[in-house]
mmCIF file of C-alpha atoms in Angstrom:
data_model
loop_
_atom_site.group_PDB
_atom_site.id
_atom_site.type_symbol
_atom_site.label_atom_id
_atom_site.label_comp_id
_atom_site.label_asym_id
_atom_site.label_seq_id
_atom_site.Cartn_x
_atom_site.Cartn_y
_atom_site.Cartn_z
ATOM 1 C CA MET Q 10 5.434 43.926 135.104
ATOM 2 C CA SER Q 11 7.617 46.951 134.585
ATOM 3 C CA GLU Q 12 7.996 49.890 132.287
ATOM 4 C CA THR Q 13 10.820 52.285 131.583
ATOM 5 C CA ALA Q 14 10.174 56.002 131.452
ATOM 6 C CA PRO Q 15 11.620 57.879 128.456
ATOM 7 C CA ALA Q 16 14.687 59.954 129.165
ATOM 8 C CA GLU Q 17 14.205 63.688 129.432
ATOM 9 C CA GLU Q 18 16.004 65.932 127.003
ATOM 10 C CA GLU Q 19 18.885 67.994 128.315
ATOM 11 C CA SER Q 20 17.690 71.434 129.342
ATOM 12 C CA ASP Q 21 19.400 74.788 129.582
ATOM 13 C CA PRO Q 22 19.929 76.369 133.015
ATOM 14 C CA VAL Q 23 16.769 78.020 134.302
ATOM 15 C CA GLU Q 24 16.758 81.718 135.068
ATOM 16 C CA LEU Q 25 14.059 82.781 137.519
ATOM 17 C CA GLU Q 26 13.379 85.942 139.445
ATOM 18 C CA VAL Q 27 13.135 84.855 143.079
ATOM 19 C CA PRO Q 28 12.920 86.771 146.377
ATOM 20 C CA ALA Q 29 15.964 86.980 148.634
ATOM 21 C CA ASP Q 30 13.970 85.429 151.486
ATOM 22 C CA PRO Q 31 13.171 81.765 150.674
ATOM 23 C CA LEU Q 32 10.082 81.946 152.908
ATOM 24 C CA ALA Q 33 8.658 85.079 151.264
ATOM 25 C CA GLY Q 34 5.413 84.847 149.342
ATOM 26 C CA HIS Q 35 6.272 84.280 145.676
ATOM 27 C CA PRO Q 36 5.263 81.750 142.965
ATOM 28 C CA ALA Q 37 8.787 80.289 142.856
ATOM 29 C CA THR Q 38 9.085 79.827 146.625
ATOM 30 C CA ALA Q 39 5.559 78.388 146.848
ATOM 31 C CA TYR Q 40 6.458 75.844 144.160
ATOM 32 C CA PHE Q 41 9.773 75.061 145.860
ATOM 33 C CA TRP Q 42 8.266 74.429 149.315
ATOM 34 C CA GLY Q 43 5.468 72.357 147.805
ATOM 35 C CA HIS Q 44 8.137 70.057 146.379
ATOM 36 C CA VAL Q 45 10.102 70.041 149.629
ATOM 37 C CA ALA Q 46 7.040 69.152 151.707
ATOM 38 C CA ALA Q 47 5.973 66.428 149.270
ATOM 39 C CA ALA Q 48 9.295 64.804 148.356
ATOM 40 C CA GLY Q 49 12.008 66.432 150.422
ATOM 41 C CA ASP Q 50 14.136 65.796 153.464
ATOM 42 C CA VAL Q 51 15.107 68.723 155.705
ATOM 43 C CA SER Q 52 17.829 68.363 158.323
ATOM 44 C CA ASP Q 53 20.412 70.505 160.095
ATOM 45 C CA ASP Q 54 22.843 69.554 157.316
ATOM 46 C CA GLY Q 55 20.676 70.868 154.507
ATOM 47 C CA ILE Q 56 17.793 69.987 152.207
ATOM 48 C CA GLU Q 57 17.343 67.204 149.660
ATOM 49 C CA VAL Q 58 14.456 67.169 147.185
ATOM 50 C CA VAL Q 59 13.743 64.293 144.799
ATOM 51 C CA THR Q 60 11.942 64.581 141.458
ATOM 52 C CA ASN Q 61 11.762 62.460 138.299
ATOM 53 C CA ASP Q 62 11.769 65.498 136.003
ATOM 54 C CA GLU Q 63 15.149 67.079 135.230
ATOM 55 C CA ALA Q 64 13.689 70.419 134.166
ATOM 56 C CA SER Q 65 11.780 70.669 137.449
ATOM 57 C CA ALA Q 66 14.938 69.847 139.408
ATOM 58 C CA ARG Q 67 16.746 72.655 137.565
ATOM 59 C CA VAL Q 68 13.937 75.061 138.444
ATOM 60 C CA LEU Q 69 14.181 74.124 142.127
ATOM 61 C CA ALA Q 70 17.952 74.655 141.966
ATOM 62 C CA ALA Q 71 17.406 78.069 140.379
ATOM 63 C CA VAL Q 72 15.144 78.971 143.304
ATOM 64 C CA ALA Q 73 17.333 77.717 146.122
ATOM 65 C CA GLY Q 74 20.780 76.828 144.750
ATOM 66 C CA GLY Q 75 22.460 73.496 145.386
ATOM 67 C CA ASP Q 76 23.541 70.627 143.139
ATOM 68 C CA VAL Q 77 21.408 68.251 141.062
ATOM 69 C CA GLY Q 78 22.413 64.584 140.919
ATOM 70 C CA ARG Q 79 20.970 61.892 138.647
ATOM 71 C CA ASP Q 80 20.215 58.239 139.410
ATOM 72 C CA THR Q 81 17.943 55.446 138.165
ATOM 73 C CA THR Q 82 15.374 53.894 140.443
ATOM 74 C CA SER Q 83 12.532 51.366 140.330
ATOM 75 C CA ARG Q 84 9.464 51.645 142.493
ATOM 76 C CA GLU Q 85 6.043 50.068 142.813
ATOM 77 C CA TYR Q 86 2.890 51.911 141.839
ATOM 78 C CA ALA Q 87 1.043 53.128 144.918
ATOM 79 C CA HIS Q 88 -2.189 51.288 144.021
ATOM 80 C CA ASP Q 89 -0.798 48.200 142.269
ATOM 81 C CA ALA Q 90 2.341 46.642 143.738
ATOM 82 C CA SER Q 91 2.558 44.187 140.813
ATOM 83 C CA ILE Q 92 3.604 47.046 138.515
ATOM 84 C CA THR Q 93 6.976 48.734 138.858
ATOM 85 C CA ARG Q 94 8.260 51.794 137.060
ATOM 86 C CA THR Q 95 11.910 52.352 136.234
ATOM 87 C CA GLU Q 96 12.829 55.968 135.708
ATOM 88 C CA ASP Q 97 15.524 58.560 136.106
ATOM 89 C CA GLU Q 98 15.487 60.327 139.432
ATOM 90 C CA TYR Q 99 17.001 63.728 140.138
ATOM 91 C CA THR Q 100 18.014 64.837 143.621
ATOM 92 C CA LEU Q 101 18.612 68.470 144.499
ATOM 93 C CA SER Q 102 21.027 68.726 147.431
ATOM 94 C CA ILE Q 103 21.434 72.044 149.243
ATOM 95 C CA GLY Q 104 24.140 72.004 151.905
ATOM 96 C CA ARG Q 105 24.207 74.268 154.928
ATOM 97 C CA ASP Q 106 26.643 76.682 153.269
ATOM 98 C CA GLU Q 107 24.916 76.656 149.885
ATOM 99 C CA GLY Q 108 21.909 78.430 148.457
ATOM 100 C CA ALA Q 109 20.633 81.145 146.221
ATOM 101 C CA GLY Q 110 20.836 83.912 148.820
ATOM 102 C CA ASP Q 111 23.890 85.822 150.045
ATOM 103 C CA GLY Q 112 25.196 85.500 153.577
ATOM 104 C CA PRO Q 113 26.008 82.651 155.968
ATOM 105 C CA GLY Q 114 24.010 79.493 156.462
ATOM 106 C CA LEU Q 115 21.465 77.555 154.463
ATOM 107 C CA LEU Q 116 19.822 79.733 151.793
ATOM 108 C CA GLY Q 117 21.520 82.782 153.255
ATOM 109 C CA ARG Q 118 20.111 82.336 156.770
ATOM 110 C CA SER Q 119 22.162 82.255 159.941
ATOM 111 C CA GLY Q 120 20.142 79.423 161.516
ATOM 112 C CA ALA Q 121 18.896 76.046 160.345
ATOM 113 C CA LEU Q 122 16.042 76.375 157.868
ATOM 114 C CA GLY Q 123 13.290 73.810 158.144
ATOM 115 C CA LEU Q 124 9.880 73.397 156.636
ATOM 116 C CA PRO Q 125 7.539 76.295 157.421
ATOM 117 C CA VAL Q 126 5.828 74.808 160.494
ATOM 118 C CA ASP Q 127 4.710 76.105 163.867
ATOM 119 C CA GLY Q 128 5.771 74.866 167.309
ATOM 120 C CA ARG Q 129 3.313 71.972 167.151
ATOM 121 C CA GLY Q 130 4.549 70.771 163.785
ATOM 122 C CA ASN Q 131 1.601 72.138 161.804
ATOM 123 C CA TYR Q 132 2.405 73.414 158.322
ATOM 124 C CA ARG Q 133 2.392 77.188 157.958
ATOM 125 C CA PHE Q 134 2.091 78.084 154.304
ATOM 126 C CA GLY Q 135 0.223 81.332 154.889
ATOM 127 C CA ALA Q 136 2.967 83.333 153.167
ATOM 128 C CA PHE Q 137 2.034 81.532 149.957
ATOM 129 C CA SER Q 138 -1.721 82.157 150.197
ATOM 130 C CA SER Q 139 -1.638 84.238 147.008
ATOM 131 C CA HIS Q 140 0.222 81.471 145.199
ATOM 132 C CA ASP Q 141 -1.797 78.383 146.098
ATOM 133 C CA ARG Q 142 -1.715 77.168 142.499
ATOM 134 C CA GLU Q 143 2.097 76.961 142.473
ATOM 135 C CA LEU Q 144 2.097 75.401 145.952
ATOM 136 C CA LEU Q 145 -0.420 72.761 144.858
ATOM 137 C CA ARG Q 146 1.536 72.140 141.651
ATOM 138 C CA GLY Q 147 4.669 71.477 143.691
ATOM 139 C CA LEU Q 148 2.732 69.123 145.953
ATOM 140 C CA LEU Q 149 1.230 67.248 142.994
ATOM 141 C CA GLU Q 150 4.590 66.848 141.272
ATOM 142 C CA GLY Q 151 6.203 65.750 144.530
ATOM 143 C CA CYS Q 152 3.652 63.256 145.854
ATOM 144 C CA GLY Q 153 0.842 63.085 143.318
ATOM 145 C CA THR Q 154 -0.049 60.828 140.424
ATOM 146 C CA VAL Q 155 -1.770 61.528 137.109
ATOM 147 C CA CYS Q 156 -3.073 58.640 135.018
ATOM 148 C CA PHE Q 157 -5.598 57.636 132.383
ATOM 149 C CA LYS Q 158 -8.051 55.019 133.603
ATOM 150 C CA SER Q 159 -8.688 52.798 130.606
ATOM 151 C CA LYS Q 160 -11.642 50.970 132.178
ATOM 152 C CA SER Q 161 -13.663 54.128 132.712
ATOM 153 C CA GLY Q 162 -12.055 56.423 130.152
ATOM 154 C CA THR Q 163 -11.371 59.054 132.802
ATOM 155 C CA VAL Q 164 -8.357 60.906 134.177
ATOM 156 C CA GLY Q 165 -7.217 60.127 137.689
ATOM 157 C CA ILE Q 166 -5.419 62.595 139.960
ATOM 158 C CA SER Q 167 -4.390 61.460 143.434
ATOM 159 C CA PHE Q 168 -1.974 62.367 146.215
ATOM 160 C CA VAL Q 169 0.031 59.843 148.251
ATOM 161 C CA HIS Q 170 2.197 60.563 151.304
ATOM 162 C CA ASP Q 171 3.226 59.136 154.677
ATOM 163 C CA ASP Q 172 2.250 62.378 156.419
ATOM 164 C CA ARG Q 173 -1.508 62.502 156.956
ATOM 165 C CA GLU Q 174 -1.391 66.164 157.999
ATOM 166 C CA LEU Q 175 0.266 67.161 154.729
ATOM 167 C CA LEU Q 176 -2.505 65.475 152.753
ATOM 168 C CA GLU Q 177 -5.132 67.161 154.927
ATOM 169 C CA LEU Q 178 -3.491 70.504 154.117
ATOM 170 C CA THR Q 179 -3.532 69.571 150.425
ATOM 171 C CA GLN Q 180 -7.256 68.886 150.693
ATOM 172 C CA GLU Q 181 -7.773 72.325 152.254
ATOM 173 C CA LEU Q 182 -5.868 73.944 149.393
ATOM 174 C CA ILE Q 183 -8.004 72.092 146.841
ATOM 175 C CA ASP Q 184 -11.153 73.160 148.701
ATOM 176 C CA ASP Q 185 -10.046 76.797 148.408
ATOM 177 C CA CYS Q 186 -9.077 76.684 144.726
ATOM 178 C CA PRO Q 187 -11.404 78.469 142.254
ATOM 179 C CA VAL Q 188 -12.523 75.281 140.479
ATOM 180 C CA ASP Q 189 -14.970 72.823 141.999
ATOM 181 C CA ALA Q 190 -12.855 69.747 142.713
ATOM 182 C CA PRO Q 191 -14.455 67.287 145.164
ATOM 183 C CA PHE Q 192 -12.181 64.551 146.493
ATOM 184 C CA GLY Q 193 -12.407 61.322 148.427
ATOM 185 C CA GLU Q 194 -11.624 60.580 152.053
ATOM 186 C CA LEU Q 195 -8.083 59.809 153.147
ATOM 187 C CA SER Q 196 -7.372 56.088 152.969
ATOM 188 C CA GLU Q 197 -4.420 53.997 154.081
ATOM 189 C CA THR Q 198 -2.047 52.532 151.496
ATOM 190 C CA SER Q 199 -0.581 49.042 151.664
ATOM 191 C CA SER Q 200 2.763 50.554 152.672
ATOM 192 C CA GLY Q 201 1.332 52.340 155.702
ATOM 193 C CA GLY Q 202 0.922 55.798 154.196
ATOM 194 C CA TYR Q 203 -2.192 57.654 153.088
ATOM 195 C CA TRP Q 204 -3.796 58.729 149.849
ATOM 196 C CA PHE Q 205 -6.852 60.446 148.406
ATOM 197 C CA GLY Q 206 -8.064 61.116 144.892
ATOM 198 C CA VAL Q 207 -9.808 63.994 143.171
ATOM 199 C CA ASP Q 208 -13.178 62.905 141.791
ATOM 200 C CA ASP Q 209 -12.746 61.718 138.203
ATOM 201 C CA ALA Q 210 -15.432 64.101 136.954
ATOM 202 C CA ALA Q 211 -13.532 67.053 138.418
ATOM 203 C CA ALA Q 212 -9.999 65.949 137.444
ATOM 204 C CA PRO Q 213 -9.973 67.596 133.969
ATOM 205 C CA ALA Q 214 -10.981 71.037 135.273
ATOM 206 C CA PHE Q 215 -8.652 70.795 138.275
ATOM 207 C CA GLY Q 216 -5.671 69.588 136.245
ATOM 208 C CA THR Q 217 -6.211 72.230 133.564
ATOM 209 C CA TRP Q 218 -6.421 74.992 136.182
ATOM 210 C CA LEU Q 219 -3.289 73.714 137.913
ATOM 211 C CA TYR Q 220 -1.121 74.103 134.795
ATOM 212 C CA GLU Q 221 -2.785 76.838 132.772
ATOM 213 C CA THR Q 222 -0.427 79.619 133.999
ATOM 214 C CA CYS Q 223 2.721 77.534 134.454
ATOM 215 C CA GLU Q 224 4.489 79.049 131.437
ATOM 216 C CA GLU Q 225 4.290 82.487 133.068
ATOM 217 C CA THR Q 226 6.484 81.455 136.001
ATOM 218 C CA GLY Q 227 8.366 78.467 134.542
ATOM 219 C CA CYS Q 228 7.607 76.567 137.758
ATOM 220 C CA PHE Q 229 6.444 73.187 136.500
ATOM 221 C CA ALA Q 230 7.627 69.746 135.428
ATOM 222 C CA PRO Q 231 7.245 69.458 131.615
ATOM 223 C CA SER Q 232 6.917 65.662 131.746
ATOM 224 C CA ARG Q 233 4.075 65.878 134.269
ATOM 225 C CA ARG Q 234 2.222 68.457 132.199
ATOM 226 C CA ARG Q 235 2.642 66.305 129.067
ATOM 227 C CA LYS Q 236 1.262 63.280 130.891
ATOM 228 C CA LEU Q 237 -1.748 65.283 132.054
ATOM 229 C CA GLU Q 238 -2.389 66.649 128.559
ATOM 230 C CA LYS Q 239 -2.119 63.197 126.958
ATOM 231 C CA SER Q 240 -4.431 61.706 129.599
ATOM 232 C CA LEU Q 241 -6.993 64.460 128.978
ATOM 233 C CA GLU Q 242 -6.786 63.866 125.216
ATOM 234 C CA ARG Q 243 -7.360 60.140 125.656
ATOM 235 C CA ALA Q 244 -10.336 60.818 127.936
ATOM 236 C CA GLU Q 245 -11.870 63.216 125.420
ATOM 237 C CA SER Q 246 -11.588 60.662 122.609
ATOM 238 C CA TYR Q 247 -12.743 57.716 124.724
ATOM 239 C CA ASP Q 248 -15.770 55.903 123.362
#
């Protein structure tokens, strides 16, 4: 069984006000690093971030520079391998000598820029503590799923990733958010990764909170917000 995602409309270049330091606390950098942690690859040669929303890819490029490439891919659903989804995929590639900042090196830095982690490999997103909503939004759009559950008439929000520690950090961020959003324990996926879901009863409030200020910063994937809104509408009208 397969389905083809509708093509996104062409979008104009995104203009965002971003800090010169890509690790500085700011809504745009929090959103960017959420995407990188969830669906990115960081190496000495640069950074690659993958998203299935062109507008979101353009936002990430506006934050950090680089080039956006387009491809078509098919992948299995995380919880049902019998269903595949064919969709456009956009990859932001930032080479060592590219970026939004001035000066030598990746993103204007003289040394290699990796994910914000400490010496033991633990994520350090403290600089974004005032922008947890944008960080969580980037994480959801990078490694999360939003769906309508027809059997129960509820909205499902879950996070899937190979890195258990990243999902544990995501759980901590959800714990600290201003809405009450209980979630399940981390479980293994059939592919060897991990996943957890926000309780169905809490998904509407959590999803609404996650996107309610997105227009103010422009840091969001329009297709993901539309899917959330449509899922919430279906849940509200479910009999």
